[in-house]
mmCIF file of C-alpha atoms in Angstrom:
data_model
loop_
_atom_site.group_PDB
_atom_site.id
_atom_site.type_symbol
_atom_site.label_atom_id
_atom_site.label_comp_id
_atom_site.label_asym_id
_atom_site.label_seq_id
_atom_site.Cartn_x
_atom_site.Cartn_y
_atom_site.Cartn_z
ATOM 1 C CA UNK X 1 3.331 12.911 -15.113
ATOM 2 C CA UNK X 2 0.191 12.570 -13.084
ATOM 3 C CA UNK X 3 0.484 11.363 -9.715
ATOM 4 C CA UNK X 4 -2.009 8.805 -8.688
ATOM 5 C CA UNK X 5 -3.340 7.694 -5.267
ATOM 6 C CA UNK X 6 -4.219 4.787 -4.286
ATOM 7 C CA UNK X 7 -6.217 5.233 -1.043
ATOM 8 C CA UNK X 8 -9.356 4.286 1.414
ATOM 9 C CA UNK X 9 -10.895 6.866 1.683
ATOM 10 C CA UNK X 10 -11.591 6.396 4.686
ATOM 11 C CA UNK X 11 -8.590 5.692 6.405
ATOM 12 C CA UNK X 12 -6.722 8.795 8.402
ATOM 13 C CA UNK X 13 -3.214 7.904 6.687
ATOM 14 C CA UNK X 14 -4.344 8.057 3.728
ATOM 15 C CA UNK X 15 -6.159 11.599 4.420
ATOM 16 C CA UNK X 16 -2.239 12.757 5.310
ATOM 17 C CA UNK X 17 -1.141 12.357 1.677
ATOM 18 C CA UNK X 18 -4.559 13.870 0.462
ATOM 19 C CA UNK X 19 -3.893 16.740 2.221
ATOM 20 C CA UNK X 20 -0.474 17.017 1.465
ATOM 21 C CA UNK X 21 -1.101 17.046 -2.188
ATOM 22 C CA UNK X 22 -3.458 19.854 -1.715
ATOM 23 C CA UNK X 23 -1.684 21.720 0.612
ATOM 24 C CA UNK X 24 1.163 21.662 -1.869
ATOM 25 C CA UNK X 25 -1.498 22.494 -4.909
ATOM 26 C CA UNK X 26 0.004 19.062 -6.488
ATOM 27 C CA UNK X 27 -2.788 17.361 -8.905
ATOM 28 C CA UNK X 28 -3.381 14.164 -8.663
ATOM 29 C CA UNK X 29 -6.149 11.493 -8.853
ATOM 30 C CA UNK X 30 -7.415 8.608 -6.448
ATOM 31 C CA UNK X 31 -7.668 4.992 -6.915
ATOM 32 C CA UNK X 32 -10.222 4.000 -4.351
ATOM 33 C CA UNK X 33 -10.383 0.701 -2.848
ATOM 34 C CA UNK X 34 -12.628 -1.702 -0.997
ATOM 35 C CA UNK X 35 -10.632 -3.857 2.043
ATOM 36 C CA UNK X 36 -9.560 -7.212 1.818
ATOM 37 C CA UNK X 37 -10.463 -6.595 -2.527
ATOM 38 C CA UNK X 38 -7.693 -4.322 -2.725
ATOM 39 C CA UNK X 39 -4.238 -6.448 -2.014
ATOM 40 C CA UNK X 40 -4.223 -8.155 -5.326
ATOM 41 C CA UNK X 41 -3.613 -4.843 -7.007
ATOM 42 C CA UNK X 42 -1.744 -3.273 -4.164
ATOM 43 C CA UNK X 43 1.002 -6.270 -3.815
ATOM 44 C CA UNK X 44 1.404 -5.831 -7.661
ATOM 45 C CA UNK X 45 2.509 -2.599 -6.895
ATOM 46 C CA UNK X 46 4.251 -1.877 -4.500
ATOM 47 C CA UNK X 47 5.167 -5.783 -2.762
ATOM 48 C CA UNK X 48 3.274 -5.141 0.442
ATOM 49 C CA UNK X 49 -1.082 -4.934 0.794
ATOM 50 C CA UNK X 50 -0.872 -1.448 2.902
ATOM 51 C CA UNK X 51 -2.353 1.661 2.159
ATOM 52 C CA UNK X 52 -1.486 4.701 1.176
ATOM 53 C CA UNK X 53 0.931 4.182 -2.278
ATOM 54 C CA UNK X 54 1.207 7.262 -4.645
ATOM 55 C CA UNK X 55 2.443 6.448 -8.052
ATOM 56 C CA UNK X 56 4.484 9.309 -10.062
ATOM 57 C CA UNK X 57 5.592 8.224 -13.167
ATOM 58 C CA UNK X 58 8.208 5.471 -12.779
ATOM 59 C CA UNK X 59 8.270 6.054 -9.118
ATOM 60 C CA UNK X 60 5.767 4.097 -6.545
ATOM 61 C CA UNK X 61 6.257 4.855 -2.932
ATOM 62 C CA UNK X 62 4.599 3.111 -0.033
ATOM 63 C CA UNK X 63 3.073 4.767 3.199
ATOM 64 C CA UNK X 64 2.290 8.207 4.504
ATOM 65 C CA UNK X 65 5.628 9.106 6.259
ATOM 66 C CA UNK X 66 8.098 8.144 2.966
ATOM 67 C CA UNK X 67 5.513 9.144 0.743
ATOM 68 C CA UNK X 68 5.884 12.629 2.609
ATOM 69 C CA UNK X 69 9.561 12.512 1.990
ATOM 70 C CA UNK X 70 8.918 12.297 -1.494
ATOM 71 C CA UNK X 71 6.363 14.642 -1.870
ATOM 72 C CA UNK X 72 8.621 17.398 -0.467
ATOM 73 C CA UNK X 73 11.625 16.049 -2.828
ATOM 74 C CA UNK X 74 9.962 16.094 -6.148
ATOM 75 C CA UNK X 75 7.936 19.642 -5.127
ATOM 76 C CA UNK X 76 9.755 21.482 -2.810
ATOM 77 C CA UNK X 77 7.236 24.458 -3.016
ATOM 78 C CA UNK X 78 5.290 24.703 0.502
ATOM 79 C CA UNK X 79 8.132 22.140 2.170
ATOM 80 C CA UNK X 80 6.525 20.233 5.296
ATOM 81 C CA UNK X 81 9.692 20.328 7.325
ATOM 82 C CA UNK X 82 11.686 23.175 8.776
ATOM 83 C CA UNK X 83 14.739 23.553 6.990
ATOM 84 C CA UNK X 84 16.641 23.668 10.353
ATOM 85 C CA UNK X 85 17.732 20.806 11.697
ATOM 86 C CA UNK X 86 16.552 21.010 14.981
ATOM 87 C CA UNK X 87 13.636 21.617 13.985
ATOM 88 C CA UNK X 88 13.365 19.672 11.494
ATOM 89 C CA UNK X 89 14.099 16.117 13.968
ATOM 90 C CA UNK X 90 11.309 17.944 15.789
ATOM 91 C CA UNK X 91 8.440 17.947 13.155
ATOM 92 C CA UNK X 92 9.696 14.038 12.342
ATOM 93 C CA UNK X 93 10.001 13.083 15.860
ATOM 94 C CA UNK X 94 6.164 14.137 16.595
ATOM 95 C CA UNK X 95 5.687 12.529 13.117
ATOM 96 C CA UNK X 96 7.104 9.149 14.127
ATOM 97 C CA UNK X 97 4.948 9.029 17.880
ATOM 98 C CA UNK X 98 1.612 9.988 16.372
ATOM 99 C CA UNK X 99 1.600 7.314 13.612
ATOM 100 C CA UNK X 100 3.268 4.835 15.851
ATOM 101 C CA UNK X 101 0.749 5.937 18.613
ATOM 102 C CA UNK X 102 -2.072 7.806 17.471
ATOM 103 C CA UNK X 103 -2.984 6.410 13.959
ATOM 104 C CA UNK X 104 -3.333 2.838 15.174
ATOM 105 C CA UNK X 105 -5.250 3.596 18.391
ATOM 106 C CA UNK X 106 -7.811 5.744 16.785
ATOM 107 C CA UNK X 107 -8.064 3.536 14.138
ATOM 108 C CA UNK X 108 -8.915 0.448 16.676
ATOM 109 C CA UNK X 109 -11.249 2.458 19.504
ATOM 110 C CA UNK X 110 -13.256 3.578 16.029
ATOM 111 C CA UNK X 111 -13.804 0.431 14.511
ATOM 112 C CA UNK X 112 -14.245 -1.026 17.653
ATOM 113 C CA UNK X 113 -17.720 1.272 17.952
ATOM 114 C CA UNK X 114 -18.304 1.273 14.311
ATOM 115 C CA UNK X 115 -18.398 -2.208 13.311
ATOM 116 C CA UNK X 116 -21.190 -2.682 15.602
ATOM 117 C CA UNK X 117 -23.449 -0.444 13.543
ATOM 118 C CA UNK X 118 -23.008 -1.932 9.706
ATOM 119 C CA UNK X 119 -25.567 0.939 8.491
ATOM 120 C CA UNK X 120 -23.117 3.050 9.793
ATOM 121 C CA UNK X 121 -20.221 1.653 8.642
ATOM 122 C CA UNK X 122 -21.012 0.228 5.508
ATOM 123 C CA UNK X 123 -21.284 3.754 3.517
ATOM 124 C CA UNK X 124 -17.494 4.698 5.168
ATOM 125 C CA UNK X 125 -15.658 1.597 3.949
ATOM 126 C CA UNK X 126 -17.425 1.881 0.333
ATOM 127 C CA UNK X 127 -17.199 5.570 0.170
ATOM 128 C CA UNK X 128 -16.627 6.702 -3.378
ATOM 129 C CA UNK X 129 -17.130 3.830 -4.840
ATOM 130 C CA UNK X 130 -20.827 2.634 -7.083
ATOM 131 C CA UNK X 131 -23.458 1.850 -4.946
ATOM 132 C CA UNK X 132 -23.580 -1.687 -5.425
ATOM 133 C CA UNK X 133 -20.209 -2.387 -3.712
ATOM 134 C CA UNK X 134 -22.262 -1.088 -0.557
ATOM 135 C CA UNK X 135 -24.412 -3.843 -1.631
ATOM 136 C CA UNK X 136 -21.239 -6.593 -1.923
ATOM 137 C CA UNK X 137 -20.059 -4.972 1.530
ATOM 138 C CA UNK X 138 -23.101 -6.127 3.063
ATOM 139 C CA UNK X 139 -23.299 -9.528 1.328
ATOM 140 C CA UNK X 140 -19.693 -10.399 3.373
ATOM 141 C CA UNK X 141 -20.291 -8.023 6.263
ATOM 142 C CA UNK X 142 -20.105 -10.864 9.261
ATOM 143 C CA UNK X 143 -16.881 -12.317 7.654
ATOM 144 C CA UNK X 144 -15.444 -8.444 6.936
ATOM 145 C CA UNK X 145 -16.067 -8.265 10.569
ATOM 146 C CA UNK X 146 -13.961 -10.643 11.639
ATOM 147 C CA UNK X 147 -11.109 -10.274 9.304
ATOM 148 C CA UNK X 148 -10.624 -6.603 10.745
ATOM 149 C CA UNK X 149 -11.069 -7.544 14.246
ATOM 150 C CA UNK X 150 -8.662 -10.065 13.913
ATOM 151 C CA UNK X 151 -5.860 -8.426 11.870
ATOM 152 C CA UNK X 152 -6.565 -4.962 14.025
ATOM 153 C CA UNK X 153 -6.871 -6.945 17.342
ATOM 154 C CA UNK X 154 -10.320 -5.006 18.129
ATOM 155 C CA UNK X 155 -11.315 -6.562 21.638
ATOM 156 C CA UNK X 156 -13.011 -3.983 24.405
ATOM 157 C CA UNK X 157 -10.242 -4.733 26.596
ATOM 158 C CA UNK X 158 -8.258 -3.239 23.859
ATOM 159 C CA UNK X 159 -10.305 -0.889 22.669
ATOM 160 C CA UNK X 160 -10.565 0.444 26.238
ATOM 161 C CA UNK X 161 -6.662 0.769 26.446
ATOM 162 C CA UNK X 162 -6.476 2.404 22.861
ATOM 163 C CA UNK X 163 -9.056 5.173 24.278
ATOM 164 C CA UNK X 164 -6.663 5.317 27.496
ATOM 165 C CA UNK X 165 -3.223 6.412 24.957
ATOM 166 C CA UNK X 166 -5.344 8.622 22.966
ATOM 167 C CA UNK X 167 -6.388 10.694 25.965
ATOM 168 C CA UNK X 168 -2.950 11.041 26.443
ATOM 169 C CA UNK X 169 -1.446 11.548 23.140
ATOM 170 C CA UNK X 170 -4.200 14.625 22.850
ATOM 171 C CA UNK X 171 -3.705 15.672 26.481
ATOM 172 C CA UNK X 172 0.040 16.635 24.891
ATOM 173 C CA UNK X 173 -0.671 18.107 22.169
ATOM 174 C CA UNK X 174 -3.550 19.860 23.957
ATOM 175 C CA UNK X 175 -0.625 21.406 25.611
ATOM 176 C CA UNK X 176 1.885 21.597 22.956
ATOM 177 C CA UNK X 177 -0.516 23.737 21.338
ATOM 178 C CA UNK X 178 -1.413 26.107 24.011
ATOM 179 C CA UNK X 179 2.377 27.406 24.028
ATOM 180 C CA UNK X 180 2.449 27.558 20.497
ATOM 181 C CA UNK X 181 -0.345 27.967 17.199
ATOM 182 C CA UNK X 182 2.097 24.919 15.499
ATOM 183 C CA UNK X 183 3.479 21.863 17.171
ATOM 184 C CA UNK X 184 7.030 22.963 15.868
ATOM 185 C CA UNK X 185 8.767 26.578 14.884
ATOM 186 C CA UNK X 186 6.448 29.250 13.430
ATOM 187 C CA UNK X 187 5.181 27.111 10.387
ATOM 188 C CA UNK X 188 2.579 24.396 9.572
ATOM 189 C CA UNK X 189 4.868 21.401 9.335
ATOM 190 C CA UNK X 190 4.252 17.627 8.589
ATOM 191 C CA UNK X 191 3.992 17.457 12.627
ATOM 192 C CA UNK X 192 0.972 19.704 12.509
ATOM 193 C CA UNK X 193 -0.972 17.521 9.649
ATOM 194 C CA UNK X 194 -0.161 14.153 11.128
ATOM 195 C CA UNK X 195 -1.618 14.970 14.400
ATOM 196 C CA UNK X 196 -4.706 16.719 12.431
ATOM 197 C CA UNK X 197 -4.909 14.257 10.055
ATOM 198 C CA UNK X 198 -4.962 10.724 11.974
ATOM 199 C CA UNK X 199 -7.412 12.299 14.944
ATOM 200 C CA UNK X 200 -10.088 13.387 12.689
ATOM 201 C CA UNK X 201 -11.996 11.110 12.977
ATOM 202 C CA UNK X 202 -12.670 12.141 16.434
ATOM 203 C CA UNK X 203 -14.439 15.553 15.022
ATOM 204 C CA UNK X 204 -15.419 14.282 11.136
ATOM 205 C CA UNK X 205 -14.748 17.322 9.382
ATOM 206 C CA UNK X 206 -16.595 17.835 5.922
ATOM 207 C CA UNK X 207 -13.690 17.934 3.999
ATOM 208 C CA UNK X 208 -12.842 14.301 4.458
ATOM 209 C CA UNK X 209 -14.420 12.208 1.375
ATOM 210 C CA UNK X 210 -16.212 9.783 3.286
ATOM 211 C CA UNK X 211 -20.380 10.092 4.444
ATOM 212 C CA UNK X 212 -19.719 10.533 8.163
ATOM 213 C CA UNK X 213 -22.488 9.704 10.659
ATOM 214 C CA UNK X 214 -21.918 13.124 12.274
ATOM 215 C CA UNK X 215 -21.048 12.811 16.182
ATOM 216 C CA UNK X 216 -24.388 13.379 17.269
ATOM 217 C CA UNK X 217 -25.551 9.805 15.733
ATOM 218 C CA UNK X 218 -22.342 8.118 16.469
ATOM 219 C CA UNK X 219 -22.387 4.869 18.006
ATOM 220 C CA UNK X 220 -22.989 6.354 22.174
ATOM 221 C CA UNK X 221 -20.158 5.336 24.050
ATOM 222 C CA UNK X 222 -18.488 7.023 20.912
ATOM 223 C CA UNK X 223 -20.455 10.327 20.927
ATOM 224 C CA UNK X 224 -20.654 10.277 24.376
ATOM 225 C CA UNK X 225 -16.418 9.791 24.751
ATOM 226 C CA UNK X 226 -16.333 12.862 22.077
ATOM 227 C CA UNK X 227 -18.724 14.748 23.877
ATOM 228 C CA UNK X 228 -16.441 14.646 26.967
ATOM 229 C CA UNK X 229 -13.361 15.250 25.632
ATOM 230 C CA UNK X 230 -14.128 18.652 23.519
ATOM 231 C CA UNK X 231 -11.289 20.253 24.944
ATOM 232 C CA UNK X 232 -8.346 18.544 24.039
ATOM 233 C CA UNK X 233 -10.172 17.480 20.736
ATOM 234 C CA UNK X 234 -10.878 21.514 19.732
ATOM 235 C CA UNK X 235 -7.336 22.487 19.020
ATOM 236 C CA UNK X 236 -6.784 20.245 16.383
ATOM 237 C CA UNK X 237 -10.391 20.556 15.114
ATOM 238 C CA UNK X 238 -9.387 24.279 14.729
ATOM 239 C CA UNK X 239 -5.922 23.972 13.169
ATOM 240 C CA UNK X 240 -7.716 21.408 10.427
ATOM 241 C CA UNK X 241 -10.198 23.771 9.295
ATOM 242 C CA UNK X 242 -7.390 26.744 9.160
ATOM 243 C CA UNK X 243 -5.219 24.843 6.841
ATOM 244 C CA UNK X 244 -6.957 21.948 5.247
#
């Protein structure tokens, strides 16, 4: 039974499970999907409109941290958790803050810059999909816009406070990983590809499937914010390259 993905590419959750998958040497194949065009099918299967869901067989499971849980279930080779406890409420603890914390606030403060530069933009929410979806992405653009400024509440007031929590999310694990190479125990762990996972965006590493701008022609209060902030970006720009 193949396992299936059904995924933006673009979005930093979804790059947890992609990563998993490979990590674990797992095949699988994507399902790639346009916003706001892709809850019809998603609500079909799995009764909510959120990405990431993973399909195996007679099994559908919806979003990164329980599909995780599954992943480590049905192929236990390369586990993502410690098997000691302690540890283990560790790696889920971290888990639990950065995709409470991180994954929502990077997600707004990127958009936030983004949206204002559709050229940009554009080739990131239709990545991996025929060109002429770019095309119907640009037809609806304006009302796209809206729709995930609205549901995402993307103001600059907000956007300013989202910036504020991910300085300090990455100021901790800045320091988290100077005492240690992995957030938890002596092993890459779930903890370790969450944090990776949901702040790339920050450094756009090639391996994500998506046509990144590159930081140098990002939006400028977005390069410029990057540019400034190399130093509690570099440790997880380093641990992604070692083990993605």
């Amino acid at each position: 039974m193949r396992i299936t993905l059904y995924q933006f590419p673009i979005s930093h959750y979804c790059e947890k499970i992609r990563w998993a998958l490979d990590y674990k040497g797992i095949p699988y194949k994507t399902v790639n999907l346009l916003p706001g065009r892709h809850m019809v099918l998603i609500k079909k299967l799995s009764g909510q409109t959120s990405v990431p869901v993973l399909k195996h067989g007679k099994h559908v499971v919806h979003g990164s941290s329980a599909i995780l849980d599954y992943l480590d279930q049905a192929f236990p080779q390369k586990p993502l958790l410690p098997k000691n406890p302690e540890l283990r409420a560790q790696a889920l603890d971290w888990e639990r803050r950065l995709d409470a914390e991180a994954g929502p606030d990077v997600r707004l403060w990127s958009y936030h810059h983004l949206l204002q530069q559709p050229a940009q933009v554009i080739p990131l929410l239709g990545a991996r999909k025929p060109f002429f979806y770019r095309w119907l992405l640009r037809s609806v653009f304006p009302k796209l816009e809206y729709t995930m400024r609205r549901w995402m509440k993307i103001t600059p007031d907000n956007a300013t406070s989202a910036q504020q929590r991910m300085e300090s999310v990455l100021t901790d694990l800045r320091l988290a990983y100077s005492q240690s190479h992995f957030l938890v125990g002596e092993h890459f762990t779930r903890a370790d590809l969450t944090a990776c996972a949901l702040f790339a965006p920050l450094f756009q590493p090639f391996q994500y499937p998506v046509p990144w701008p590159g930081v140098e022609s990002s939006p400028v209060p977005m390069r410029e914010w990057i540019e400034q902030h190399q130093d509690i970006i570099e440790p997880l720009r380093l641990r992604y390259a070692q083990y993605r």
